[in-house]
PDB file of C-alpha atoms in Angstrom:
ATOM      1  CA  UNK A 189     -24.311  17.854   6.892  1.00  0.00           C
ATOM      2  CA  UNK A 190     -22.431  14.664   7.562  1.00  0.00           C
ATOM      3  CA  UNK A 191     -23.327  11.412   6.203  1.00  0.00           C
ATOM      4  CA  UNK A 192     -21.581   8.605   7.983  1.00  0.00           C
ATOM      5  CA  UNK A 193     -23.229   6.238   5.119  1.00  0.00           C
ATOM      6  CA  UNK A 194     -21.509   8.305   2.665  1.00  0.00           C
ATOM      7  CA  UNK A 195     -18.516   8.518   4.443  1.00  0.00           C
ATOM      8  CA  UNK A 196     -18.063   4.683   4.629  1.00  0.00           C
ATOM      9  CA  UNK A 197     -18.655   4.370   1.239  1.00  0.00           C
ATOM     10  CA  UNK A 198     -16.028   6.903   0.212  1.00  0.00           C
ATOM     11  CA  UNK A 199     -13.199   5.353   2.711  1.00  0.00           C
ATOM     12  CA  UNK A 200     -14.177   1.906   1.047  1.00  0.00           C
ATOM     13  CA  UNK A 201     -13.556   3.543  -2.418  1.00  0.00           C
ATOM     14  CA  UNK A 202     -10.568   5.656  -1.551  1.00  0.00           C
ATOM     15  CA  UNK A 203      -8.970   1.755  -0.211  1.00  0.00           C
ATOM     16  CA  UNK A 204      -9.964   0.098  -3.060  1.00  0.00           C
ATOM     17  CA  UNK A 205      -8.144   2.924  -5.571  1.00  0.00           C
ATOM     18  CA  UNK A 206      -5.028   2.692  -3.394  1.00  0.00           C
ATOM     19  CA  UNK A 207      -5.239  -1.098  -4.115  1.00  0.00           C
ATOM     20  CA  UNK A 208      -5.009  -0.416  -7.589  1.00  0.00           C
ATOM     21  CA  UNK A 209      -2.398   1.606  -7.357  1.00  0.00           C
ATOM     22  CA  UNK A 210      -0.159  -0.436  -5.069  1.00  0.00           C
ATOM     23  CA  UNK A 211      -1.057  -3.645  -7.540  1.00  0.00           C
ATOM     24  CA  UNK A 212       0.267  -1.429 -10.278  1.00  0.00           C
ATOM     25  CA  UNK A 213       3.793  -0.284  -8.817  1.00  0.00           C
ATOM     26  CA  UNK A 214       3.849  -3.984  -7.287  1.00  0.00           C
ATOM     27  CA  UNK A 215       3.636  -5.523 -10.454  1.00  0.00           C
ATOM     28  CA  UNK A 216       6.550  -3.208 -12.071  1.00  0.00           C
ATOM     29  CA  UNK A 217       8.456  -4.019  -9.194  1.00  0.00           C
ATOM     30  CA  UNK A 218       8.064  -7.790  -9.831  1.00  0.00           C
ATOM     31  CA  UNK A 219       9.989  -7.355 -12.656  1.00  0.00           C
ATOM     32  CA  UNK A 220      12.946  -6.631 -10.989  1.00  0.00           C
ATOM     33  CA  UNK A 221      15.028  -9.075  -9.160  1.00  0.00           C
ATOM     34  CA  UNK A 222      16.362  -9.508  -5.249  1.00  0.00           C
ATOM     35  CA  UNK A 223      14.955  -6.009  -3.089  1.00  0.00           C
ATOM     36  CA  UNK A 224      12.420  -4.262  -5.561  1.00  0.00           C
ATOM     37  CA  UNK A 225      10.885  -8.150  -6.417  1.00  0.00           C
ATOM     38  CA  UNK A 226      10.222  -8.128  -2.377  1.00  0.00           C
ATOM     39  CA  UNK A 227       8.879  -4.624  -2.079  1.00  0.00           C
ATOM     40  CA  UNK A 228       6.900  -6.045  -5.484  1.00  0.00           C
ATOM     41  CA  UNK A 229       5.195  -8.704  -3.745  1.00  0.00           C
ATOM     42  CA  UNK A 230       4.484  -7.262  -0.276  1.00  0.00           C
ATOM     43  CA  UNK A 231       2.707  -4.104  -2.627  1.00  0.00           C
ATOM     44  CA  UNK A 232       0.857  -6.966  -4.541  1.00  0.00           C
ATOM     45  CA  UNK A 233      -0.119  -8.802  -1.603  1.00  0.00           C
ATOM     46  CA  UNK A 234      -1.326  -5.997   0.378  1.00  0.00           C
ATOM     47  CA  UNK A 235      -3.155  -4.766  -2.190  1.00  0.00           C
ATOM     48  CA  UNK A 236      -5.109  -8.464  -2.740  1.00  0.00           C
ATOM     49  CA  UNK A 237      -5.955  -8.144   1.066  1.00  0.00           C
ATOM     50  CA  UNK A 238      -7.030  -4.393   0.650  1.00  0.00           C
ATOM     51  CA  UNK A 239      -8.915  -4.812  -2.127  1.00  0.00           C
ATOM     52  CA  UNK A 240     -10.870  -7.635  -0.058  1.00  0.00           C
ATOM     53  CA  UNK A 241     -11.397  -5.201   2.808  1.00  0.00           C
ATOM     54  CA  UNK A 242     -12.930  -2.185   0.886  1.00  0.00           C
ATOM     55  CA  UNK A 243     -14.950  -4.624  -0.978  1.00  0.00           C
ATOM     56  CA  UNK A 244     -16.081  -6.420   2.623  1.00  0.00           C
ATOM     57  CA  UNK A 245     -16.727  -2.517   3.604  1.00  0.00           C
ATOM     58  CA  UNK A 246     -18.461  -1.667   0.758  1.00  0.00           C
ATOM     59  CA  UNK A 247     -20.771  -4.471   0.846  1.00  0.00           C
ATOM     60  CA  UNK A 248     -21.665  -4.837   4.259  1.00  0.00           C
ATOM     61  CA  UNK A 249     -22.050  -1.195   5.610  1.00  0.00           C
ATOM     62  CA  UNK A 250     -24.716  -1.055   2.088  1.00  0.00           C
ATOM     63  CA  UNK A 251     -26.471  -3.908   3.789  1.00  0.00           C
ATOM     64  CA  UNK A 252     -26.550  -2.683   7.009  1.00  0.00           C
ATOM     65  CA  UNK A 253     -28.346   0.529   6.114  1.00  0.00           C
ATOM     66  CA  UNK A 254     -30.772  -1.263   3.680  1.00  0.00           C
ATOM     67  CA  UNK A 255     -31.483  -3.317   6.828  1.00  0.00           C
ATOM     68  CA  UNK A 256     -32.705  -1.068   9.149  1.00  0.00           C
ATOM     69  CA  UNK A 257     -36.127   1.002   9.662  1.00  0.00           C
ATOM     70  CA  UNK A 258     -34.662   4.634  10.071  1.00  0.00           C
ATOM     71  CA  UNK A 259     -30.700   4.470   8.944  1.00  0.00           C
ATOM     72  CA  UNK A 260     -31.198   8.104   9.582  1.00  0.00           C
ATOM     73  CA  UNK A 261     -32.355   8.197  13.041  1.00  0.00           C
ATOM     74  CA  UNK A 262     -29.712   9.589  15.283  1.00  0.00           C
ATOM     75  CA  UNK A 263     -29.224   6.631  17.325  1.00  0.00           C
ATOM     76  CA  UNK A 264     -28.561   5.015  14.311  1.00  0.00           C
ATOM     77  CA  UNK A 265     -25.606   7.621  13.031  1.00  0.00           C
ATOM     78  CA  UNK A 266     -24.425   7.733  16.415  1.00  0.00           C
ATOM     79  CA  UNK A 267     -23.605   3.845  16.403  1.00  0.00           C
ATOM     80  CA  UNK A 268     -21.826   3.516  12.965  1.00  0.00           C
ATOM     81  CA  UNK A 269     -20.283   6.702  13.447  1.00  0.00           C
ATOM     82  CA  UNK A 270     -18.260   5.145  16.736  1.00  0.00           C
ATOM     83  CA  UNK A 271     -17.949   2.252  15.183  1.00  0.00           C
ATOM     84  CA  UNK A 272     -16.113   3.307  12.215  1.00  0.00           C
ATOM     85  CA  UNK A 273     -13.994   5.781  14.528  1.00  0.00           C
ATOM     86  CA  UNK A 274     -13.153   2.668  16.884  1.00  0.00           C
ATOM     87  CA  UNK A 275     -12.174   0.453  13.640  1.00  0.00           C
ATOM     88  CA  UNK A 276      -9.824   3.200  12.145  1.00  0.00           C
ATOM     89  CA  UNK A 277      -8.120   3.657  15.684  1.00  0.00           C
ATOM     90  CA  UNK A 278      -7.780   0.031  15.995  1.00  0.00           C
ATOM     91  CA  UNK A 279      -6.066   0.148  12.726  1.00  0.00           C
ATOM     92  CA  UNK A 280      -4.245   2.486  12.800  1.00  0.00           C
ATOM     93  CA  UNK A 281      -2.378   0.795  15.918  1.00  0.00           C
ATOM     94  CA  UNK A 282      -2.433  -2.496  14.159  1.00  0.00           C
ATOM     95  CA  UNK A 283      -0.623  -0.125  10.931  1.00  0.00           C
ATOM     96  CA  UNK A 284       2.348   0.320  13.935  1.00  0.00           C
ATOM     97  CA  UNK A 285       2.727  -3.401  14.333  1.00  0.00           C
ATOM     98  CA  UNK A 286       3.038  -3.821  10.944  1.00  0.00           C
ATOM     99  CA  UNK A 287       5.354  -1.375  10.434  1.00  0.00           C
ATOM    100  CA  UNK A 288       7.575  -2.765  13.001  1.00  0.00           C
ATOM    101  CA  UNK A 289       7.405  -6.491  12.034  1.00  0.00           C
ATOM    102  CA  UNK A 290       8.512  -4.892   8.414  1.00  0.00           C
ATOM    103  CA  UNK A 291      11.741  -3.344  10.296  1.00  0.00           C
ATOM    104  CA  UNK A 292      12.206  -6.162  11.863  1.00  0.00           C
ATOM    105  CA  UNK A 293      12.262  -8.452   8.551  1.00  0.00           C
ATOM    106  CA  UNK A 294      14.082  -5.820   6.853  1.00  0.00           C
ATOM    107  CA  UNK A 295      16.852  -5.141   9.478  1.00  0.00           C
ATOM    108  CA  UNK A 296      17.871  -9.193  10.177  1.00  0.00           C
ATOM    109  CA  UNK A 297      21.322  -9.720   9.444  1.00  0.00           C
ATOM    110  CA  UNK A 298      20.721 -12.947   7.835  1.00  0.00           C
ATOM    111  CA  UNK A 299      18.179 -11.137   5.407  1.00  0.00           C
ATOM    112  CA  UNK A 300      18.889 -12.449   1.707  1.00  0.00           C
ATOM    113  CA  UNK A 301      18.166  -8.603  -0.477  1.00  0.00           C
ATOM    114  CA  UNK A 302      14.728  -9.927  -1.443  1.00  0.00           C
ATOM    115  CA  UNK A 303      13.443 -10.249   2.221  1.00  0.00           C
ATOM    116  CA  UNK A 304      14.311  -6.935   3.166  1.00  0.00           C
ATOM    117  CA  UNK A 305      12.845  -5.992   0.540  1.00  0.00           C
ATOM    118  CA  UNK A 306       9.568  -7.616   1.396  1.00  0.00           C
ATOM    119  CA  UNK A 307      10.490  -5.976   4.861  1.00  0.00           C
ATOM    120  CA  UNK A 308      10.308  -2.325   3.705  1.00  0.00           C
ATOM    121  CA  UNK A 309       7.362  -3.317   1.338  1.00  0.00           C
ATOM    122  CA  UNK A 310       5.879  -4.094   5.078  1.00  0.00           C
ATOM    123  CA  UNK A 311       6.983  -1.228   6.394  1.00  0.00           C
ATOM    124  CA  UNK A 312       5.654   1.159   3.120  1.00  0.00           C
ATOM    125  CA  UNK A 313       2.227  -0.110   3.435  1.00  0.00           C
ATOM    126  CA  UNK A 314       1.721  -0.193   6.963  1.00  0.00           C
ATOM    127  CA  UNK A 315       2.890   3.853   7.012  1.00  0.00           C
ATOM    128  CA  UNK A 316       0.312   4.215   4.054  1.00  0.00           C
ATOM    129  CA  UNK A 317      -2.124   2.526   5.952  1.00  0.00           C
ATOM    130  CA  UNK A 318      -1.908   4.100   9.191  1.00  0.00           C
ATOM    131  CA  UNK A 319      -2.061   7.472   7.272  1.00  0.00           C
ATOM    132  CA  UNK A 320      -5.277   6.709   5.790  1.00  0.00           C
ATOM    133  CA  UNK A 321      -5.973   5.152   9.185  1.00  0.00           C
ATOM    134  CA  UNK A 322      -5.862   8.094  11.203  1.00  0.00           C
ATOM    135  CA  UNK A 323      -6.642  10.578   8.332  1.00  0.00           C
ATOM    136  CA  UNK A 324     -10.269   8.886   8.197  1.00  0.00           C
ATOM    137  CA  UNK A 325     -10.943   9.011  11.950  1.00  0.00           C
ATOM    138  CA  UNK A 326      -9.833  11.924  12.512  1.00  0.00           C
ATOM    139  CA  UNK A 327     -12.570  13.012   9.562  1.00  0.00           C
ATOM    140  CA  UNK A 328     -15.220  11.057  11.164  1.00  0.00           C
ATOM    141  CA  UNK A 329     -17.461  13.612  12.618  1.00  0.00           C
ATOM    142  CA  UNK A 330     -19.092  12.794  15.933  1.00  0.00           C
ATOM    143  CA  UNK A 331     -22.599  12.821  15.690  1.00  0.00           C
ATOM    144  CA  UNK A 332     -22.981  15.743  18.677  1.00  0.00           C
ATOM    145  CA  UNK A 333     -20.511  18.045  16.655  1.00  0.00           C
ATOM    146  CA  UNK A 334     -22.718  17.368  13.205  1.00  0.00           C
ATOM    147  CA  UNK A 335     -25.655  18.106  15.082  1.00  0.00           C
ATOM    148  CA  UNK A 336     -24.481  21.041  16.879  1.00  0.00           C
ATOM    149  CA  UNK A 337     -22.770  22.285  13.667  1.00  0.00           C
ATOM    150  CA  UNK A 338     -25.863  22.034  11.674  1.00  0.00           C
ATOM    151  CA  UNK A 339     -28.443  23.665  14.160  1.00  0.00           C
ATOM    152  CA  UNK A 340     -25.933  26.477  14.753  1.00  0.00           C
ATOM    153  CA  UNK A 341     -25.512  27.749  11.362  1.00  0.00           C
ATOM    154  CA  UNK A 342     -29.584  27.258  11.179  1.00  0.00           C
ATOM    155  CA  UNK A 343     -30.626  31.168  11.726  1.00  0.00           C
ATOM    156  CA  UNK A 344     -32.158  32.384  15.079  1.00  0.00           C
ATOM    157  CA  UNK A 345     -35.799  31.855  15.916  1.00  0.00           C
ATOM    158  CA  UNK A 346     -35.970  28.290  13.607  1.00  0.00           C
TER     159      UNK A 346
END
């Protein structure tokens, strides 16, 4: 069955490993000089503000369901399971502006090689980001298809 508790946790962890990861190749990349130093820093950065966001998620969804009565009761899952869908949506478009402020700072004539680097660094997390994005809500199970799913493979007669 579906566990929306679960769920968040495992999103939060999944964010917080990319963070390592993009801290790792952003650090190698701050080794170079001009482009890869901007794509180095935008990977660094994002990853600082990542990292703070799967931590925030981690923390505060954990607190949430120590806080209530019944985190199980339906009405419950229902809530946090459209709330997480609405978040991921709503990032997922905010991933787009990214992306496009990134093209836009990578594509300006004026651009020394450094800021269009930090341009396509932009542009490289926000398509990560909206992958994961929509990736996780589209995996967020409503609550009617868990229930339905679970009480149809339950035999006849129970």
């Amino acid at each position: 069955m579906f566990d929306i508790w679960e769920f968040q946790r495992a999103v939060s962890r999944r964010l917080a490993k990319w963070a390592g990861i993009s801290t790792a190749l952003g650090l190698i990349m701050l080794l170079r000089r001009g482009f890869w130093r901007g794509v180095g820093g935008q990977f660094v950065g994002w990853a600082a503000v990542n990292l703070g966001i799967a931590v925030f998620g981690f923390l505060t969804s954990d607190h949430r369901r120590q806080q209530l009565n019944d985190p199980r009761a339906p009405a419950v899952l229902n809530k946090e399971t459209r709330n997480l869908r609405r978040l991921l949506w709503i990032n997922a478009g905010l991933d787009v502006l990214y992306m496009i402020g990134g093209g836009w700072l990578a594509r300006r004539r004026a651009s020394s090689p450094s800021r269009r680097g930090m341009g396509v660094g932009i542009i490289l997390q926000g398509l990560f980001l909206f992958v994961f994005d929509v990736f996780h809500a589209q995996a967020v199970q409503p609550m009617k298809k868990a229930t339905a799913s679970a009480s149809s493979s339950a035999p006849r007669g129970q």
